[in-house]
Amino acid sequence: MKNAVEIHSLNKTFDGMDYVLKNLNLNIPEGHITTIIGFSGTGKSVLLKHILGLVQPSSGRICVLGKDLAAMSPEELIDFRCHLGVLFQHAALFDDMTVLENVCFPIIEHRRNWETDAIIETAARKLKDSGMEEKHFHKLPSELSGGQRKRVGLARALALDPEILLYDEPTTGLDPILTEMVDDLIRTTHDKHPGSTSIVVTHDLHAAFNVGNFIVMLDKGGVLLQGNRDTFFKSDIPLVQSFLEKGFKKE
Ligand SMILES: Nc1ncnc2c1ncn2[C@@H]1O[C@H](COP(=O)(O)OP(=O)(O)OP(=O)(O)O)[C@@H](O)[C@H]1O
Ligand SMILES: [Mg+2]
């Protein structure tokens, strides 16, 4: 099996004392949905930022789609990020841009030779694929519901047809109905893009086990356990058991 992401002996400290990531080794398989779980502050978001090349490792190696991130110049890294789409927790839309403009933005930035019509047509298609109706295209983010904002964020993440889609806590703070909608959206989006890789960082255990087919649990900046649903439910690691217990009790 090919890996979309390969991480070797990754260490990260921001202050030279505390290690946020410690000797982290992880392969994320291509073509699947991987979910990353773990208690708060265990380094999940920092790991995602390393994969995006937004944060530099203190030591260790990160290969994304077969390319060593450390070997790239800053300009190459910016170009390379076209292969990655990200949906952050609060969708992080540009507040002063309409729905359509938000999705056109990365296309204008990275497809400099495209005609305006082609840019708008692509953005509109991504919005429709993400379940947004055309009547909302000229609204501002403040005029949308939470679920609609997620859909626009997803459309923007998909704008450049990325090979890897990353989600950081896509459902945190949403009600159960919206959570289910976003989980479905992650799955259907993945199914619509055969061969693509999805990486979902989540607190939501239900999502972790129902959306992902490969699950990774981090603890203290390292990988505590990885595998499928069975691996986790059969594990006798106390921390895994307590995480499962706490997560499923909340529902
Ligand atoms: N830019 C930064 N500078 C210094 N410390 C940081 C920085 N970013 C993250 N950290 C620290 O790294 C640790 C891990 O943070 P991270 O955001 O990855 O946690 P997380 O697992 O995503 O938690 P949560 O589930 O709450 O989102 C935390 O102790 C945090 O304070
Ligand atoms: Mg986080």
Coordinates of C-alpha atoms and ligand atoms in Angstrom, one line a residue:
M1 CA 0.0 0.0 0.0
K2 CA 1.3 3.5 -0.9
N3 CA 1.4 6.2 1.8
A4 CA 0.1 9.7 1.3
V5 CA 2.1 10.9 4.3
E6 CA 5.2 9.4 5.9
I7 CA 6.6 10.8 9.2
H8 CA 9.9 9.6 10.6
S9 CA 11.1 10.4 14.1
L10 CA 9.4 13.8 14.3
N11 CA 10.2 16.0 17.2
K12 CA 8.9 19.4 17.8
T13 CA 9.6 21.9 20.6
F14 CA 8.5 25.6 20.4
D15 CA 10.5 26.8 23.4
G16 CA 13.5 24.4 23.4
M17 CA 12.3 22.7 26.5
D18 CA 8.9 21.1 26.2
Y19 CA 8.5 18.6 23.4
V20 CA 5.0 18.9 21.8
L21 CA 5.8 16.0 19.4
K22 CA 8.1 13.3 20.5
N23 CA 9.7 10.7 18.2
L24 CA 6.5 10.5 16.2
N25 CA 6.4 7.8 13.5
L26 CA 3.4 7.5 11.3
N27 CA 2.4 6.4 7.8
I28 CA -1.0 7.6 6.5
P29 CA -2.2 5.3 3.7
E30 CA -3.2 6.8 0.4
G31 CA -6.8 6.5 -0.7
H32 CA -8.4 6.1 2.7
I33 CA -9.9 8.2 5.5
T34 CA -7.6 8.3 8.5
T35 CA -8.9 9.8 11.8
I36 CA -6.6 11.2 14.4
I37 CA -7.9 11.2 18.0
G38 CA -6.5 12.0 21.4
F39 CA -7.0 14.0 24.5
S40 CA -6.8 17.8 24.2
G41 CA -3.2 19.2 23.9
T42 CA -1.6 16.0 22.7
G43 CA -0.4 17.6 19.5
K44 CA -3.0 16.7 16.9
S45 CA -3.3 20.2 15.4
V46 CA 0.5 20.7 15.6
L47 CA 0.9 17.4 13.6
L48 CA -1.6 18.6 11.0
K49 CA 0.3 21.9 10.6
H50 CA 3.5 19.9 10.1
I51 CA 1.9 17.9 7.3
L52 CA 0.8 21.2 5.7
G53 CA 4.3 22.6 6.0
L54 CA 3.0 25.5 8.1
V55 CA 5.2 24.5 11.1
Q56 CA 8.9 23.3 10.8
P57 CA 10.0 20.2 12.7
S58 CA 12.7 20.5 15.3
S59 CA 14.0 17.2 13.9
G60 CA 12.7 14.3 11.9
R61 CA 11.4 13.9 8.4
I62 CA 8.0 14.5 6.8
C63 CA 7.2 13.2 3.3
V64 CA 3.9 14.1 1.7
L65 CA 2.9 12.5 -1.6
G66 CA 6.5 11.2 -1.8
K67 CA 8.1 14.6 -1.4
D68 CA 10.4 15.5 1.5
L69 CA 9.0 18.9 2.8
A70 CA 12.4 19.9 4.1
A71 CA 13.9 19.7 0.6
M72 CA 11.5 22.4 -0.7
S73 CA 12.1 26.1 -1.0
P74 CA 9.4 28.4 0.5
E75 CA 8.1 29.1 -3.0
E76 CA 8.0 25.4 -3.8
L77 CA 6.1 24.7 -0.6
I78 CA 3.5 27.3 -1.5
D79 CA 3.0 25.7 -4.9
F80 CA 3.0 22.2 -3.3
R81 CA 0.1 23.2 -1.0
C82 CA -2.2 23.0 -4.0
H83 CA -2.2 19.3 -3.4
L84 CA -3.6 19.8 0.1
G85 CA -7.0 21.1 1.0
V86 CA -7.8 22.1 4.6
L87 CA -11.1 22.7 6.4
F88 CA -10.5 24.3 9.8
Q89 CA -12.9 24.1 12.7
H90 CA -14.6 27.4 12.1
A91 CA -14.3 27.1 8.3
A92 CA -12.1 30.3 8.5
L93 CA -13.9 32.0 5.6
F94 CA -13.1 35.6 4.5
D95 CA -15.8 37.6 6.1
D96 CA -15.8 40.4 3.6
M97 CA -16.1 38.1 0.6
T98 CA -19.2 36.4 -0.7
V99 CA -19.6 32.7 -0.8
L100 CA -18.6 32.5 -4.4
E101 CA -15.6 34.8 -3.9
N102 CA -14.3 32.7 -1.0
V103 CA -14.1 29.7 -3.3
C104 CA -12.7 31.6 -6.3
F105 CA -9.9 32.9 -4.1
P106 CA -7.5 29.9 -4.1
I107 CA -8.2 29.3 -7.8
I108 CA -7.3 32.9 -8.7
E109 CA -4.1 32.6 -6.5
H110 CA -2.9 29.3 -8.0
R111 CA -4.4 29.1 -11.5
R112 CA -3.1 32.5 -12.7
N113 CA -3.7 31.7 -16.4
W114 CA -7.3 30.8 -16.1
E115 CA -10.1 32.9 -17.6
T116 CA -12.6 34.4 -15.2
D117 CA -15.4 32.3 -16.6
A118 CA -13.5 29.1 -15.9
I119 CA -12.7 30.2 -12.4
I120 CA -16.3 31.0 -11.6
E121 CA -17.6 27.9 -13.2
T122 CA -15.2 25.7 -11.2
A123 CA -16.0 27.5 -7.9
A124 CA -19.8 27.1 -8.6
R125 CA -19.3 23.4 -9.3
K126 CA -17.4 22.9 -6.0
L127 CA -20.1 24.7 -4.1
K128 CA -22.8 22.5 -5.7
D129 CA -20.8 19.4 -5.0
S130 CA -20.6 20.5 -1.3
G131 CA -24.4 20.9 -1.2
M132 CA -24.7 24.7 -1.5
E133 CA -27.6 26.0 -3.5
E134 CA -27.0 28.8 -6.0
K135 CA -29.3 31.2 -4.3
H136 CA -26.7 31.5 -1.5
F137 CA -23.7 32.2 -3.7
H138 CA -23.8 36.0 -3.3
K139 CA -24.3 36.0 0.5
L140 CA -21.6 36.9 3.0
P141 CA -20.5 34.3 5.5
S142 CA -22.3 36.2 8.3
E143 CA -25.6 35.6 6.4
L144 CA -25.1 31.8 6.5
S145 CA -26.0 29.0 9.0
G146 CA -23.2 27.1 10.6
G147 CA -23.8 24.1 8.4
Q148 CA -23.7 26.3 5.2
R149 CA -20.4 27.8 6.3
K150 CA -18.9 24.3 6.7
R151 CA -20.1 23.5 3.1
V152 CA -18.5 26.7 1.8
G153 CA -15.2 25.9 3.7
L154 CA -15.3 22.4 2.2
A155 CA -15.9 23.8 -1.3
R156 CA -12.9 26.1 -0.9
A157 CA -10.8 23.2 0.4
L158 CA -11.8 21.3 -2.7
A159 CA -11.2 24.2 -5.1
L160 CA -7.9 23.0 -6.5
D161 CA -8.8 19.2 -6.6
P162 CA -6.4 18.3 -3.8
E163 CA -5.1 14.8 -3.4
I164 CA -5.2 15.1 0.4
L165 CA -8.0 16.7 2.4
L166 CA -7.3 17.6 6.0
Y167 CA -10.0 18.5 8.5
D168 CA -9.2 19.9 12.0
E169 CA -12.1 19.3 14.4
P170 CA -14.8 19.7 11.7
T171 CA -17.7 19.0 14.0
T172 CA -16.6 20.6 17.3
G173 CA -19.3 22.9 18.6
L174 CA -22.0 21.6 16.2
D175 CA -25.3 20.1 17.3
P176 CA -25.8 16.4 16.7
I177 CA -27.8 16.9 13.5
L178 CA -25.1 19.1 12.0
T179 CA -22.4 16.8 13.2
E180 CA -24.0 14.0 11.3
M181 CA -24.3 16.2 8.2
V182 CA -20.6 17.1 8.3
D183 CA -19.6 13.4 8.9
D184 CA -21.7 12.4 5.9
L185 CA -20.2 15.2 3.9
I186 CA -16.7 14.0 4.7
R187 CA -17.5 10.5 3.6
T188 CA -19.4 11.4 0.4
T189 CA -16.7 13.9 -0.5
H190 CA -14.1 11.1 -0.1
D191 CA -16.2 8.7 -2.1
K192 CA -16.6 11.2 -4.9
H193 CA -12.8 11.6 -5.2
P194 CA -11.4 8.0 -5.7
G195 CA -7.8 7.7 -4.7
S196 CA -7.9 10.8 -2.6
T197 CA -6.7 10.7 1.1
S198 CA -8.7 12.3 3.9
I199 CA -7.2 13.1 7.3
V200 CA -9.7 14.0 10.0
V201 CA -8.6 15.2 13.5
T202 CA -11.6 14.8 15.8
H203 CA -12.7 14.8 19.4
D204 CA -15.9 13.1 18.2
L205 CA -15.4 9.3 18.8
H206 CA -18.5 8.4 16.9
A207 CA -17.1 10.2 13.8
A208 CA -13.6 8.7 14.4
F209 CA -14.9 5.2 14.2
N210 CA -17.6 5.6 11.7
V211 CA -15.9 8.0 9.2
G212 CA -12.4 6.7 9.3
N213 CA -11.2 3.3 8.3
F214 CA -7.7 3.8 9.8
I215 CA -7.6 5.4 13.3
V216 CA -4.5 6.8 15.1
M217 CA -4.5 7.8 18.7
L218 CA -1.9 10.3 19.9
D219 CA -0.7 10.7 23.4
K220 CA 2.0 13.1 24.7
G221 CA 3.1 13.9 21.2
G222 CA 3.6 10.3 20.0
V223 CA 1.4 7.6 18.5
L224 CA -0.2 5.5 21.3
L225 CA -2.2 3.1 19.1
Q226 CA -3.1 2.8 15.4
G227 CA -5.4 0.4 13.5
N228 CA -9.0 -0.2 12.8
R229 CA -12.1 -0.2 15.1
D230 CA -11.3 -3.7 16.3
T231 CA -7.7 -2.7 17.3
F232 CA -9.2 0.0 19.6
F233 CA -12.0 -2.0 21.1
K234 CA -9.8 -4.9 21.9
S235 CA -6.9 -2.8 23.3
D236 CA -6.0 -3.2 26.9
I237 CA -4.1 0.1 27.1
P238 CA -5.8 1.9 30.0
L239 CA -5.7 5.3 28.2
V240 CA -7.4 3.9 25.1
Q241 CA -10.1 2.3 27.2
S242 CA -10.7 5.5 29.2
F243 CA -10.8 7.5 26.0
L244 CA -13.4 5.1 24.5
E245 CA -15.4 5.1 27.6
K246 CA -15.5 8.8 28.0
G247 CA -16.3 9.5 24.3
F248 CA -19.1 7.0 24.0
K249 CA -20.7 7.9 27.4
K250 CA -21.2 11.5 26.3
E251 CA -23.6 10.5 23.5
Ligands
LIG1 N1 2.6 28.0 18.1 C1 2.8 27.4 19.3 N2 3.7 27.9 20.2 C2 3.9 27.3 21.3 N3 3.2 26.2 21.8 C3 2.3 25.7 20.9 C4 2.0 26.3 19.6 N4 1.1 25.5 19.0 C5 0.7 24.6 19.9 N5 1.5 24.6 21.0 C6 1.4 23.7 22.2 O1 1.5 22.4 21.7 C7 0.7 21.5 22.4 C8 -0.3 20.7 21.5 O2 -1.2 21.6 20.9 P1 -2.2 21.1 19.8 O3 -2.9 22.4 19.4 O4 -1.6 20.3 18.8 O5 -3.2 20.2 20.7 P2 -4.4 19.4 20.2 O6 -4.1 17.9 20.4 O7 -4.8 19.8 18.8 O8 -5.5 19.8 21.2 P3 -7.1 20.1 21.1 O9 -7.8 18.8 21.0 O10 -7.4 20.9 22.3 O11 -7.3 20.9 19.8 C9 -0.1 22.4 23.4 O12 0.5 22.3 24.7 C10 0.1 23.8 22.9 O13 0.1 24.7 23.9
MG2 MG -6.4 20.9 18.0

